[in-house]
Amino acid sequence: MKKKRIIPFVLSISIGAAVLLSTFVTLQGSEYPEQSKEVFSPGDRVTLTDTNLVDVLHELSLNTPISKVKWSKNVLTLDLKVTGSSIVPSDIYIDMASIASFSMDRTSNVNQLMLRFLAEDEWIGSRHLLLSADIRRSEWSSEALKKLKEWKNAELPEELIQRFHMTETNLWREQFISPEKG
């Protein structure tokens, strides 16, 4: 007779302990929300494909509009259009940082990002290369990204130029880095 009572007793104790432990974990998480939140989880990563490319890139808020996109063999290539005189180098650096962060932190399959910033003359339709970058996942650095995002001067330090494999054209230097422009 006592064996019949022990099984339900042990079962109720086990269920009660499970409920108490789950309640305790929930309370601990709400007591310290800033410590329990994950800043980025691998589950948030997007696998870039031809079918979702436009939708995913449309979510980026950029100062310079995208004029051309190519996706091939884990290489994302973007041309960005620089028009008018209201764009300053820090706007371009912020865009470069935003696209690089998206490509390296939020996607699972972009191994290389090729960026070109092109000056476009709306009157005659000519395009001229200003600045390019070749950013590789194997050389990715969050510290360099932060520095690029916060950089306010037109002239970048050599460390960032090397890290992001940037090429500055004569037109870029004349327009933004010349002594007259600051």
XYZ file of C-alpha atoms in Angstrom:
182
model
C 0.000 0.000 0.000
C 2.821 2.394 0.795
C 4.459 1.777 -2.615
C 1.306 3.088 -4.340
C 1.562 6.371 -2.411
C 5.301 6.897 -2.996
C 5.087 7.058 -6.808
C 2.497 9.887 -6.921
C 4.355 11.702 -4.130
C 7.706 11.561 -5.979
C 5.997 12.546 -9.237
C 4.332 15.594 -7.662
C 7.621 16.652 -6.038
C 9.387 16.396 -9.426
C 6.725 18.457 -11.217
C 6.725 21.046 -8.437
C 10.522 21.374 -8.589
C 10.427 21.843 -12.379
C 7.780 24.592 -12.080
C 9.727 26.353 -9.312
C 12.995 26.241 -11.275
C 11.402 27.654 -14.443
C 9.756 30.429 -12.398
C 13.082 31.219 -10.731
C 14.876 31.454 -14.104
C 12.150 33.759 -15.474
C 12.377 36.038 -12.446
C 16.180 36.176 -12.676
C 15.967 37.183 -16.353
C 13.532 40.031 -15.683
C 15.545 41.260 -12.693
C 18.645 41.789 -14.861
C 17.320 42.457 -18.378
C 20.451 44.212 -19.650
C 22.545 41.166 -18.799
C 20.140 38.608 -20.184
C 19.628 40.162 -23.620
C 21.837 39.000 -26.421
C 23.129 41.804 -28.626
C 23.372 39.578 -31.672
C 22.510 35.966 -32.118
C 23.442 33.800 -35.075
C 19.742 33.151 -35.633
C 19.320 36.762 -36.768
C 21.666 36.254 -39.704
C 20.299 36.403 -43.219
C 21.417 34.105 -45.991
C 21.691 36.381 -48.989
C 20.187 35.038 -52.227
C 19.131 36.413 -55.585
C 15.511 36.330 -54.425
C 15.904 38.326 -51.188
C 18.745 40.645 -52.236
C 16.596 43.669 -53.084
C 14.348 43.338 -50.025
C 17.251 42.975 -47.611
C 19.269 45.871 -49.051
C 16.173 48.081 -49.131
C 16.140 47.974 -45.308
C 19.492 49.800 -45.148
C 19.175 53.517 -44.525
C 21.916 55.149 -46.589
C 22.967 58.710 -47.424
C 23.967 57.676 -50.942
C 21.535 55.644 -53.055
C 22.494 52.260 -54.455
C 22.745 52.401 -58.238
C 23.926 48.859 -59.005
C 24.057 45.528 -57.168
C 25.682 42.254 -58.091
C 25.645 39.015 -56.094
C 27.913 36.195 -57.244
C 29.738 33.384 -55.424
C 29.552 34.961 -51.937
C 30.756 38.336 -53.231
C 28.417 41.312 -52.879
C 29.234 44.222 -55.187
C 27.538 47.595 -54.748
C 27.824 50.852 -56.632
C 26.592 53.893 -54.727
C 25.698 57.141 -56.446
C 27.124 60.417 -55.136
C 25.288 63.398 -56.600
C 25.215 67.026 -55.647
C 27.484 68.871 -53.280
C 25.621 68.144 -50.040
C 27.380 64.798 -49.464
C 30.413 64.990 -47.195
C 33.066 62.302 -46.627
C 31.673 61.354 -43.206
C 28.318 60.492 -44.891
C 30.155 58.171 -47.251
C 32.153 56.594 -44.421
C 28.941 56.004 -42.447
C 27.359 54.338 -45.494
C 30.462 52.205 -45.997
C 30.361 51.164 -42.339
C 26.622 50.403 -42.467
C 26.920 48.216 -45.556
C 30.023 46.482 -44.205
C 28.362 45.831 -40.854
C 25.287 44.432 -42.569
C 27.366 42.224 -44.880
C 29.735 40.848 -42.250
C 27.577 40.810 -39.100
C 24.047 40.204 -40.374
C 24.614 37.776 -43.237
C 25.967 34.280 -43.121
C 27.280 34.000 -46.650
C 28.901 37.274 -47.731
C 32.638 36.632 -47.712
C 33.658 39.719 -49.662
C 32.080 43.150 -50.132
C 33.123 45.291 -53.066
C 31.985 48.911 -52.753
C 32.329 51.724 -55.245
C 31.227 55.295 -54.689
C 30.640 56.977 -58.031
C 30.157 60.662 -58.769
C 27.337 60.958 -61.230
C 26.682 63.994 -63.337
C 22.910 64.137 -63.775
C 23.165 66.502 -66.771
C 25.292 64.367 -69.014
C 24.989 60.993 -67.263
C 28.710 60.450 -66.840
C 30.029 58.497 -63.881
C 33.438 58.800 -62.255
C 34.927 56.620 -59.540
C 35.568 58.498 -56.288
C 36.341 55.832 -53.721
C 36.331 52.041 -53.597
C 36.684 49.419 -50.895
C 37.255 45.666 -50.847
C 36.129 44.345 -47.461
C 36.760 40.687 -46.628
C 35.229 38.593 -43.890
C 38.593 36.949 -43.209
C 40.055 40.364 -42.303
C 36.965 41.759 -40.602
C 37.487 43.971 -37.551
C 34.720 45.460 -35.406
C 37.193 47.973 -33.977
C 38.106 49.271 -37.442
C 34.416 49.474 -38.310
C 33.706 51.568 -35.227
C 36.592 53.893 -36.058
C 35.334 54.296 -39.644
C 31.797 55.014 -38.473
C 32.972 57.732 -36.079
C 35.591 59.306 -38.389
C 34.806 62.970 -39.089
C 37.760 64.133 -41.225
C 37.911 63.710 -44.986
C 41.348 62.095 -44.893
C 41.340 58.591 -43.459
C 44.233 57.147 -41.471
C 46.403 54.694 -43.384
C 45.329 51.922 -40.979
C 41.699 52.129 -42.184
C 42.680 52.464 -45.838
C 44.708 49.255 -45.532
C 42.124 47.384 -43.434
C 39.299 48.059 -45.906
C 41.511 47.908 -49.021
C 40.381 51.373 -50.086
C 41.369 53.214 -53.202
C 41.005 56.975 -53.298
C 40.957 58.480 -56.785
C 42.401 61.855 -57.736
C 38.848 63.136 -58.071
C 38.125 62.094 -54.457
C 41.251 63.826 -53.212
C 40.546 66.985 -55.227
C 36.930 67.146 -54.129
C 37.246 66.273 -50.446
C 40.870 66.225 -49.271
C 42.392 69.211 -51.060
C 43.677 72.016 -48.785
C 40.939 74.368 -50.046
C 38.178 71.974 -48.880
C 39.660 71.421 -45.426
